[in-house]
Short mmCIF file of C-alpha atoms and ligand atoms in Angstrom, two decimals:
data_model
loop_
_atom_site.label_atom_id
_atom_site.label_comp_id
_atom_site.label_asym_id
_atom_site.label_seq_id
_atom_site.Cartn_x
_atom_site.Cartn_y
_atom_site.Cartn_z
CA MET V 1 169.85 132.68 364.03
CA ALA V 2 167.66 132.49 361.00
CA ARG V 3 164.34 133.87 359.84
CA ILE V 4 161.97 131.11 358.80
CA VAL V 5 158.48 131.08 357.39
CA VAL V 6 156.63 127.74 358.02
CA LYS V 7 153.45 126.72 356.25
CA PHE V 8 151.08 123.97 357.39
CA GLY V 9 148.67 122.49 354.82
CA GLY V 10 145.09 121.29 355.47
CA THR V 11 145.84 117.74 356.73
CA SER V 12 148.52 119.14 359.03
CA VAL V 13 146.00 121.31 360.84
CA ALA V 14 142.88 118.98 360.38
CA ASN V 15 142.01 119.14 364.10
CA VAL V 16 143.15 120.70 367.31
CA GLU V 17 145.43 117.78 368.13
CA ARG V 18 147.23 118.14 364.81
CA ILE V 19 147.44 121.89 365.24
CA ARG V 20 149.16 121.15 368.57
CA ASN V 21 151.67 118.83 366.82
CA ALA V 22 152.34 121.51 364.19
CA ALA V 23 152.85 124.04 366.98
CA ARG V 24 155.51 121.80 368.51
CA HIS V 25 157.51 122.09 365.22
CA ILE V 26 157.18 125.84 365.51
CA LYS V 27 158.30 125.76 369.15
CA ARG V 28 161.34 123.73 368.23
CA GLU V 29 162.38 126.47 365.83
CA VAL V 30 161.62 129.27 368.30
CA ASP V 31 163.59 127.48 370.98
CA ALA V 32 166.52 127.23 368.61
CA GLY V 33 166.57 131.07 368.53
CA HIS V 34 164.96 131.51 365.11
CA GLU V 35 162.46 134.18 364.16
CA VAL V 36 159.41 132.40 362.85
CA ALA V 37 156.27 133.43 360.94
CA VAL V 38 153.55 130.86 360.30
CA VAL V 39 151.10 130.51 357.34
CA VAL V 40 148.20 128.13 357.73
CA SER V 41 145.66 126.48 355.45
CA ALA V 42 142.10 125.68 356.35
CA MET V 43 141.45 122.32 358.07
CA SER V 44 141.44 119.60 355.40
CA GLY V 45 138.05 119.27 353.71
CA LYS V 46 136.91 122.66 355.00
CA THR V 47 137.48 124.58 351.81
CA ASN V 48 135.56 121.93 349.82
CA GLU V 49 132.71 122.16 352.24
CA LEU V 50 132.61 126.01 351.95
CA VAL V 51 132.80 125.89 348.13
CA GLY V 52 129.92 123.34 348.26
CA TRP V 53 127.77 125.69 350.31
CA VAL V 54 128.40 128.58 348.01
CA ASN V 55 127.36 126.48 345.03
CA GLU V 56 124.33 125.17 346.82
CA ALA V 57 123.32 128.80 347.67
CA SER V 58 123.56 129.78 343.98
CA LYS V 59 125.25 128.43 340.85
CA PHE V 60 125.51 132.00 339.65
CA HIS V 61 126.96 133.53 342.79
CA ASP V 62 129.05 136.73 342.93
CA ALA V 63 132.73 135.90 343.07
CA ARG V 64 133.27 138.49 345.78
CA GLU V 65 130.89 136.66 348.03
CA TYR V 66 132.44 133.26 347.12
CA ASP V 67 135.77 134.72 348.51
CA ALA V 68 134.10 136.09 351.61
CA VAL V 69 132.82 132.55 352.42
CA VAL V 70 135.68 130.43 351.28
CA ALA V 71 138.42 132.49 352.97
CA SER V 72 136.88 131.85 356.40
CA GLY V 73 138.46 128.42 356.81
CA GLU V 74 141.92 129.85 357.16
CA GLN V 75 140.74 132.37 359.80
CA VAL V 76 139.70 129.49 362.10
CA THR V 77 143.05 127.69 361.88
CA ALA V 78 145.11 130.94 362.26
CA GLY V 79 143.24 131.76 365.49
CA LEU V 80 143.47 128.23 366.83
CA MET V 81 147.22 128.09 366.08
CA ALA V 82 147.78 131.35 367.87
CA ILE V 83 145.86 130.07 370.91
CA VAL V 84 147.74 126.74 371.03
CA LEU V 85 151.12 128.55 370.65
CA SER V 86 150.25 130.94 373.43
CA GLU V 87 149.32 128.04 375.64
CA MET V 88 152.88 126.63 374.92
CA GLY V 89 154.36 129.90 376.20
CA ILE V 90 155.03 131.41 372.80
CA GLN V 91 153.80 134.93 372.12
CA ALA V 92 151.63 134.51 369.06
CA ARG V 93 149.09 136.64 367.19
CA SER V 94 146.85 135.77 364.24
CA PHE V 95 146.61 137.92 361.07
CA ALA V 96 143.99 137.72 358.39
CA GLY V 97 145.23 138.60 354.91
CA TRP V 98 143.72 142.06 355.17
CA GLN V 99 145.41 142.76 358.55
CA VAL V 100 148.93 142.16 357.24
CA PRO V 101 147.98 143.42 354.59
CA ILE V 102 148.56 140.98 351.72
CA ASN V 103 147.48 143.06 348.74
CA THR V 104 146.16 141.35 345.65
CA ASP V 105 144.50 142.26 342.38
CA ASP V 106 140.73 141.90 342.19
CA ALA V 107 140.52 138.61 340.21
CA HIS V 108 138.27 137.05 342.86
CA GLY V 109 138.72 133.31 343.21
CA ALA V 110 142.17 133.36 341.54
CA ALA V 111 143.82 136.60 342.77
CA ARG V 112 147.45 137.36 342.39
CA ILE V 113 149.44 138.91 345.24
CA THR V 114 150.63 142.31 344.17
CA GLY V 115 152.54 143.19 347.34
CA ILE V 116 152.91 142.50 351.02
CA ASP V 117 153.67 145.20 353.54
CA PRO V 118 156.17 143.57 355.83
CA THR V 119 156.22 146.31 358.52
CA GLU V 120 154.00 144.76 361.11
CA LEU V 121 155.26 141.19 360.56
CA ASP V 122 158.86 142.39 360.78
CA LYS V 123 158.26 144.29 363.97
CA ARG V 124 156.44 141.37 365.63
CA MET V 125 159.21 138.92 364.77
CA LYS V 126 161.95 141.33 365.94
CA ASP V 127 160.02 141.69 369.21
CA GLY V 128 159.90 137.86 369.69
CA TRP V 129 156.35 137.29 368.51
CA VAL V 130 155.19 134.62 366.11
CA PRO V 131 152.67 135.99 363.66
CA VAL V 132 150.27 133.38 362.34
CA ILE V 133 148.99 134.41 358.93
CA THR V 134 145.93 133.04 357.12
CA GLY V 135 147.01 131.43 353.80
CA PHE V 136 145.09 131.57 350.58
CA GLN V 137 143.75 135.06 351.00
CA GLY V 138 144.39 138.77 350.64
CA ILE V 139 142.67 142.13 350.10
CA SER V 140 141.75 143.63 346.72
CA PRO V 141 142.30 147.28 345.72
CA HIS V 142 138.63 147.81 346.59
CA GLY V 143 139.17 146.58 350.10
CA ARG V 144 137.46 143.24 349.63
CA ILE V 145 138.71 139.81 350.70
CA THR V 146 140.13 137.78 347.87
CA THR V 147 141.29 134.18 347.51
CA LEU V 148 144.26 132.94 345.52
CA GLY V 149 142.88 129.85 343.99
CA ARG V 150 142.98 126.25 345.28
CA GLY V 151 146.22 125.27 347.00
CA GLY V 152 146.92 128.99 347.37
CA SER V 153 148.41 128.85 350.86
CA ASP V 154 151.73 127.67 349.36
CA THR V 155 151.83 130.98 347.40
CA SER V 156 150.94 133.00 350.55
CA ALA V 157 153.84 131.35 352.35
CA VAL V 158 156.37 132.02 349.66
CA ALA V 159 155.16 135.63 349.28
CA VAL V 160 155.44 136.25 353.01
CA ALA V 161 158.93 134.67 353.00
CA ALA V 162 160.07 136.98 350.19
CA ALA V 163 158.46 140.01 351.89
CA VAL V 164 160.10 139.47 355.27
CA GLY V 165 163.42 138.38 353.72
CA ALA V 166 163.26 134.88 355.17
CA ASP V 167 166.27 132.60 355.01
CA ARG V 168 164.06 129.55 354.25
CA CYS V 169 160.41 128.65 353.67
CA ASP V 170 159.43 125.31 355.13
CA ILE V 171 156.27 123.71 353.60
CA TYR V 172 154.91 121.11 356.07
CA THR V 173 152.55 118.65 354.45
CA ASP V 174 151.31 115.09 354.54
CA VAL V 175 154.27 113.62 352.63
CA ASP V 176 157.87 113.95 353.73
CA GLY V 177 159.09 115.69 350.51
CA VAL V 178 158.76 115.83 346.76
CA TYR V 179 158.85 112.41 345.15
CA THR V 180 159.89 111.18 341.73
CA THR V 181 156.14 110.75 341.19
CA ASP V 182 152.99 110.78 343.29
CA PRO V 183 153.73 108.28 346.10
CA ARG V 184 150.01 107.55 346.26
CA ILE V 185 150.22 106.12 342.72
CA VAL V 186 153.62 104.51 342.66
CA ALA V 187 154.72 102.81 345.92
CA LYS V 188 158.23 102.72 344.59
CA ALA V 189 158.45 106.43 344.22
CA GLN V 190 161.61 107.94 345.84
CA ARG V 191 161.98 111.08 347.76
CA LEU V 192 164.21 113.62 346.02
CA THR V 193 166.76 115.27 348.38
CA LYS V 194 166.94 118.31 346.08
CA ILE V 195 164.99 119.53 343.04
CA SER V 196 165.60 122.65 341.00
CA PHE V 197 163.03 125.42 340.79
CA GLU V 198 162.66 124.75 337.05
CA GLU V 199 161.88 121.08 337.46
CA MET V 200 159.52 121.74 340.38
CA LEU V 201 157.71 124.34 338.32
CA GLU V 202 157.21 121.83 335.48
CA MET V 203 156.12 119.12 337.92
CA ALA V 204 153.64 121.42 339.57
CA SER V 205 152.30 122.63 336.25
CA LEU V 206 152.01 119.02 335.01
CA GLY V 207 149.96 117.76 337.90
CA ALA V 208 152.11 117.24 341.06
CA LYS V 209 149.85 119.14 343.48
CA VAL V 210 152.39 119.01 346.29
CA LEU V 211 153.17 122.72 345.62
CA MET V 212 150.94 125.29 343.86
CA ILE V 213 152.45 126.41 340.59
CA ARG V 214 152.46 130.11 341.49
CA SER V 215 154.25 129.38 344.70
CA VAL V 216 157.13 127.86 342.75
CA GLU V 217 157.20 130.75 340.28
CA LYS V 218 157.43 133.14 343.16
CA ALA V 219 160.13 131.17 344.90
CA MET V 220 162.16 131.10 341.64
CA ALA V 221 161.75 134.78 341.09
CA HIS V 222 162.68 135.77 344.64
CA LYS V 223 165.19 132.96 345.15
CA VAL V 224 163.33 131.66 348.25
CA ARG V 225 164.63 128.17 349.08
CA LEU V 226 161.75 125.86 349.95
CA LEU V 227 161.89 122.86 352.14
CA VAL V 228 159.08 120.40 351.70
CA ARG V 229 158.73 118.22 354.79
CA ALA V 230 156.32 116.11 356.76
CA SER V 231 154.29 117.64 359.66
CA PHE V 232 153.58 114.21 361.05
CA ASP V 233 157.29 113.65 361.91
CA ASP V 234 158.11 113.74 365.62
CA PRO V 235 158.83 117.41 366.20
CA ASP V 236 161.53 116.50 368.73
CA ALA V 237 163.34 113.89 366.55
CA PRO V 238 166.86 114.72 365.47
CA GLN V 239 166.82 116.86 362.31
CA ILE V 240 168.63 115.39 359.36
CA ALA V 241 169.11 117.49 356.19
CA PRO V 242 168.23 116.26 352.74
CA ASP V 243 171.96 115.72 351.95
CA GLY V 244 172.43 113.71 355.14
CA THR V 245 174.11 116.40 357.27
CA PRO V 246 172.48 117.42 360.48
CA GLY V 247 169.70 119.83 359.67
CA VAL V 248 166.16 119.04 358.63
CA PRO V 249 164.58 116.14 356.59
CA GLY V 250 162.62 116.69 353.44
CA THR V 251 163.21 117.93 349.87
CA LEU V 252 165.01 121.22 349.16
CA VAL V 253 163.62 123.14 346.19
CA CYS V 254 166.56 125.35 345.14
CA ASP V 255 168.65 126.78 342.39
CA GLU V 256 169.99 124.28 339.75
CA ALA V 257 173.51 125.33 340.62
CA GLU V 258 173.13 123.79 344.06
CA ILE V 259 172.37 120.40 342.64
CA VAL V 260 175.49 118.32 341.90
CA GLU V 261 174.04 115.09 340.62
CA LYS V 262 171.72 115.96 337.78
CA GLN V 263 169.30 113.21 336.63
CA ILE V 264 168.11 113.04 333.00
CA VAL V 265 164.63 112.39 334.26
CA SER V 266 163.82 113.57 337.76
CA GLY V 267 160.08 112.90 337.90
CA VAL V 268 156.91 111.57 336.22
CA THR V 269 153.67 113.43 336.58
CA LEU V 270 150.05 112.74 335.92
CA ALA V 271 147.12 115.09 335.27
CA LYS V 272 143.74 113.45 334.72
CA ALA V 273 140.48 114.90 333.42
CA GLU V 274 141.89 116.43 330.20
CA ALA V 275 139.39 116.76 327.41
CA LYS V 276 140.40 116.77 323.78
CA ILE V 277 138.74 118.84 321.11
CA THR V 278 139.35 118.68 317.38
CA LEU V 279 138.22 121.17 314.82
CA ARG V 280 138.26 119.57 311.30
CA ASP V 281 138.73 121.40 308.03
CA VAL V 282 139.37 124.77 309.55
CA LYS V 283 139.69 127.48 306.89
CA ASP V 284 143.41 128.01 306.98
CA ASN V 285 143.83 131.87 306.92
CA PRO V 286 146.33 133.94 308.82
CA GLY V 287 144.79 134.77 312.17
CA VAL V 288 142.66 131.65 312.41
CA ALA V 289 144.44 130.27 315.47
CA ALA V 290 144.30 133.67 317.16
CA ALA V 291 140.51 133.70 316.49
CA ILE V 292 139.92 130.20 317.79
CA PHE V 293 142.06 130.48 320.96
CA GLY V 294 140.91 134.14 321.48
CA THR V 295 137.32 132.90 321.61
CA LEU V 296 138.26 130.42 324.34
CA ALA V 297 140.39 132.99 326.20
CA ASP V 298 137.48 135.46 326.16
CA LYS V 299 135.55 132.82 328.16
CA GLY V 300 138.42 132.35 330.59
CA ILE V 301 139.05 128.82 329.30
CA ILE V 302 142.69 127.77 329.65
CA VAL V 303 143.98 125.65 326.79
CA ASP V 304 146.84 123.24 327.39
CA MET V 305 148.26 121.10 324.58
CA ILE V 306 147.76 122.31 320.95
CA VAL V 307 148.50 120.45 317.70
CA GLN V 308 147.84 121.89 314.24
CA ASN V 309 148.26 119.72 311.09
CA ILE V 310 149.62 120.99 307.88
CA ALA V 311 146.75 121.06 305.31
CA ASP V 312 147.00 118.74 302.34
CA ASP V 313 145.18 121.04 300.06
CA GLY V 314 146.66 124.24 301.51
CA ALA V 315 143.20 125.52 302.25
CA THR V 316 142.03 123.74 305.35
CA THR V 317 143.63 122.26 308.46
CA ASP V 318 142.76 120.26 311.55
CA ILE V 319 143.46 121.72 315.01
CA THR V 320 143.41 119.66 318.19
CA PHE V 321 143.83 120.93 321.74
CA THR V 322 143.02 120.01 325.35
CA VAL V 323 141.06 121.74 328.06
CA PRO V 324 140.10 120.58 331.54
CA ASP V 325 137.16 118.21 331.52
CA SER V 326 135.25 120.68 333.63
CA GLU V 327 135.53 123.30 330.86
CA TYR V 328 134.61 120.98 327.97
CA ASP V 329 130.98 121.85 327.58
CA LYS V 330 131.70 125.60 327.92
CA ALA V 331 134.50 125.35 325.32
CA VAL V 332 132.32 123.48 322.78
CA LYS V 333 129.58 126.01 323.10
CA ALA V 334 131.99 128.92 322.73
CA LEU V 335 133.51 127.30 319.54
CA GLU V 336 130.05 126.54 318.05
CA ASP V 337 128.67 130.10 318.80
CA ASN V 338 131.81 131.87 317.59
CA GLY V 339 129.89 134.59 315.73
CA GLY V 340 131.67 133.95 312.41
CA ARG V 341 135.15 134.59 313.76
CA PHE V 342 136.41 131.42 312.09
CA GLU V 343 134.99 128.53 310.02
CA TYR V 344 135.36 124.73 310.28
CA ALA V 345 133.53 121.70 308.99
CA ARG V 346 133.24 119.53 312.08
CA LEU V 347 133.93 119.51 315.80
CA SER V 348 134.64 116.31 317.65
CA GLY V 349 135.98 115.74 321.12
CA SER V 350 135.88 113.63 324.28
CA LYS V 351 136.54 113.98 327.94
CA GLY V 352 138.63 111.62 330.09
CA GLY V 353 142.15 111.95 328.75
CA ALA V 354 145.27 111.84 330.97
CA LYS V 355 148.44 113.77 330.49
CA VAL V 356 151.55 111.92 331.50
CA SER V 357 154.87 113.77 331.52
CA VAL V 358 158.48 113.11 332.22
CA VAL V 359 160.52 116.05 333.63
CA GLY V 360 164.25 116.59 333.97
CA VAL V 361 166.87 119.30 333.41
CA GLY V 362 169.12 116.58 331.98
CA MET V 363 166.90 116.52 328.92
CA ARG V 364 168.61 119.75 327.80
CA SER V 365 171.81 117.86 327.14
CA HIS V 366 170.57 114.35 326.38
CA ALA V 367 168.93 113.46 323.09
CA GLY V 368 166.34 110.68 322.80
CA VAL V 369 164.31 111.09 325.94
CA ALA V 370 161.11 111.62 323.93
CA SER V 371 161.66 108.64 321.68
CA SER V 372 162.50 106.36 324.62
CA MET V 373 159.34 107.47 326.33
CA PHE V 374 157.23 106.62 323.32
CA LYS V 375 158.94 103.20 323.15
CA ALA V 376 158.29 102.45 326.77
CA LEU V 377 154.59 103.33 326.32
CA ALA V 378 154.37 101.27 323.09
CA ASP V 379 155.85 98.25 324.94
CA LYS V 380 152.76 98.45 327.21
CA GLY V 381 150.35 98.83 324.30
CA ILE V 382 149.47 102.37 325.28
CA ASN V 383 148.34 104.57 322.45
CA ILE V 384 149.56 108.23 322.30
CA GLN V 385 147.04 110.77 321.22
CA LEU V 386 148.95 114.03 321.51
CA ILE V 387 152.54 115.02 322.24
CA THR V 388 154.08 118.30 323.53
CA THR V 389 157.61 119.01 324.53
CA SER V 390 159.63 121.77 326.15
CA GLU V 391 163.24 122.03 326.97
CA ILE V 392 162.96 119.92 330.15
CA LYS V 393 159.76 117.92 329.70
CA THR V 394 157.88 115.68 327.32
CA SER V 395 154.13 115.22 327.77
CA VAL V 396 151.71 112.76 326.14
CA LEU V 397 147.97 112.56 326.20
CA ILE V 398 146.58 109.06 326.63
CA ASP V 399 143.36 107.40 327.63
CA GLU V 400 142.70 107.86 331.33
CA GLU V 401 142.23 104.15 331.68
CA TYR V 402 145.92 103.62 331.18
CA ALA V 403 147.14 106.59 333.24
CA GLU V 404 148.51 104.72 336.28
CA LEU V 405 149.98 101.96 334.15
CA ALA V 406 151.86 104.60 332.10
CA VAL V 407 153.16 106.38 335.13
CA ARG V 408 154.47 103.15 336.66
CA ALA V 409 155.97 101.98 333.36
CA LEU V 410 157.89 105.24 332.87
CA HIS V 411 158.95 105.41 336.46
CA THR V 412 160.55 101.96 336.12
CA TYR V 413 161.88 102.61 332.65
CA TYR V 414 163.87 105.69 333.77
CA GLY V 415 165.34 103.88 336.75
CA LEU V 416 163.42 105.93 339.38
CA ASP V 417 162.05 102.89 341.33
CA ARG V 418 163.20 102.65 344.90
CA GLN V 419 165.43 99.59 345.14
CA ASP V 420 164.23 98.40 348.51
CA ALA V 421 160.49 98.51 347.69
P1 ADP T 1 148.69 120.32 351.71
O1 ADP T 1 147.28 120.14 352.19
O2 ADP T 1 149.70 120.16 352.85
O3 ADP T 1 148.88 121.54 350.94
P2 ADP T 1 148.46 118.83 349.29
O4 ADP T 1 147.42 117.70 349.31
O5 ADP T 1 148.12 120.08 348.53
O6 ADP T 1 148.96 119.05 350.75
O7 ADP T 1 149.79 118.23 348.59
C1 ADP T 1 150.38 117.02 349.05
C2 ADP T 1 149.99 115.81 348.19
O8 ADP T 1 150.57 115.99 346.93
C3 ADP T 1 150.56 114.51 348.68
O9 ADP T 1 149.63 113.94 349.63
C4 ADP T 1 150.66 113.69 347.39
O10 ADP T 1 149.64 112.78 347.24
C5 ADP T 1 150.52 114.73 346.29
N1 ADP T 1 151.65 114.64 345.36
C6 ADP T 1 151.45 114.59 343.96
N2 ADP T 1 152.60 114.47 343.37
C7 ADP T 1 153.59 114.44 344.31
C8 ADP T 1 155.05 114.31 344.27
N3 ADP T 1 155.69 114.23 343.14
N4 ADP T 1 155.65 114.31 345.44
C9 ADP T 1 155.01 114.42 346.62
N5 ADP T 1 153.68 114.49 346.71
C10 ADP T 1 152.99 114.53 345.58
N1 LIG T 2 142.47 125.92 351.83
C1 LIG T 2 142.80 126.21 350.47
C2 LIG T 2 142.48 125.05 349.57
O1 LIG T 2 142.07 124.00 350.00
C3 LIG T 2 144.15 126.65 350.26
C4 LIG T 2 145.22 125.69 350.64
O2 LIG T 2 145.00 124.73 351.37
O3 LIG T 2 146.37 125.83 350.17
O4 LIG T 2 142.58 125.18 348.36
MG1 MG T 3 148.42 122.12 348.94
#
């Protein structure tokens, strides 16, 4: 007998029929004698609709009320799932974040989970109940509903799994695992049977939205093994494990030590809508970078890639960095109205960049991945605007127009294409 937390994303609970299909997966686990807790997202499209309504009501709304509205989608699916499970003869009860409680800080709209009291969930599961918990939400120290940021139900699921000491956390979604790249962009993408936490964290950070970044961080910190699998599979089909043994299909996200065959490159990711900003002839004094990026941080703007050139004259330098397209106007305004914190001659920039990255733990021990990546892009005539690297990834910023071409070219170049496609 195992203790399992299962999470269903928006497309997997998009209507009552799909909720019923998801419930059959839960029933299979319950029938096998496992203790199961469920975390659900809102029906697909629902959260977007709710966010739209809030913005329509007021562009300058209070973040606490945004959360009050936007968290409601998950409450609907949790209740419906509990009803459907009960109808199947399974004792089930819904729990909103505050009822568990899932405690968070008070950063409304992007709250962090600070702790989960497992007492009630633990008791329910031991007594043979299936708790159905709303994803994406919690309760602030002030007793108000918070939400965790888009895609946050993955994080709820991992946090619940860690809190109740689950043996496994199964993430049911609309793809049957984690692929070498987004299967919607590259038809030849292959499903990975296993991927390490570190690689998954990079992939999630670099644009693979199959798992929310924070959920992978949490899984890594608490050593929660994640299984990413499809909810549309027949719940009664034989269960085959990622490594071919009887078990369950999907991709296991686990410790690097569990992976025998290590690839140099495991995946290629794409993040669009990256804006580039360059400050020219910045007065090059100690503290100038802190002043520039402090100005942006004060406005809550997250900066991604940063490049600073060495000044020819020793007095001025150029600094280039990227921010999300949606933050571009805000960033430019903050830099222009910096209140004399730093000086520069000119500001230039543009929206519509794309960040393409290759990720793999094998890069730690293999030289030349970056240079071969640049060569593969050059062969396609794609110009590189910015480069950043870390131990297990290399990222380039290119024109959005060439994004898909670049992803496909790199996928082929690193031998990741599925042979039968
Ligand atoms: P859910 O609603 O279940 O949380 P998401 O839409 O958040 O599902 O995430 C699943 C989607 O992630 C897939 O439909 C796929 O298009 C996308 N995706 C991006 N990169 C990858 C990847 N490397 N492997 C699998 N899916 C990916
Ligand atoms: N419903 C929320 C969203 O769409 C959370 C989630 O689905 O993970 O962002
Ligand atoms: Mg998601």
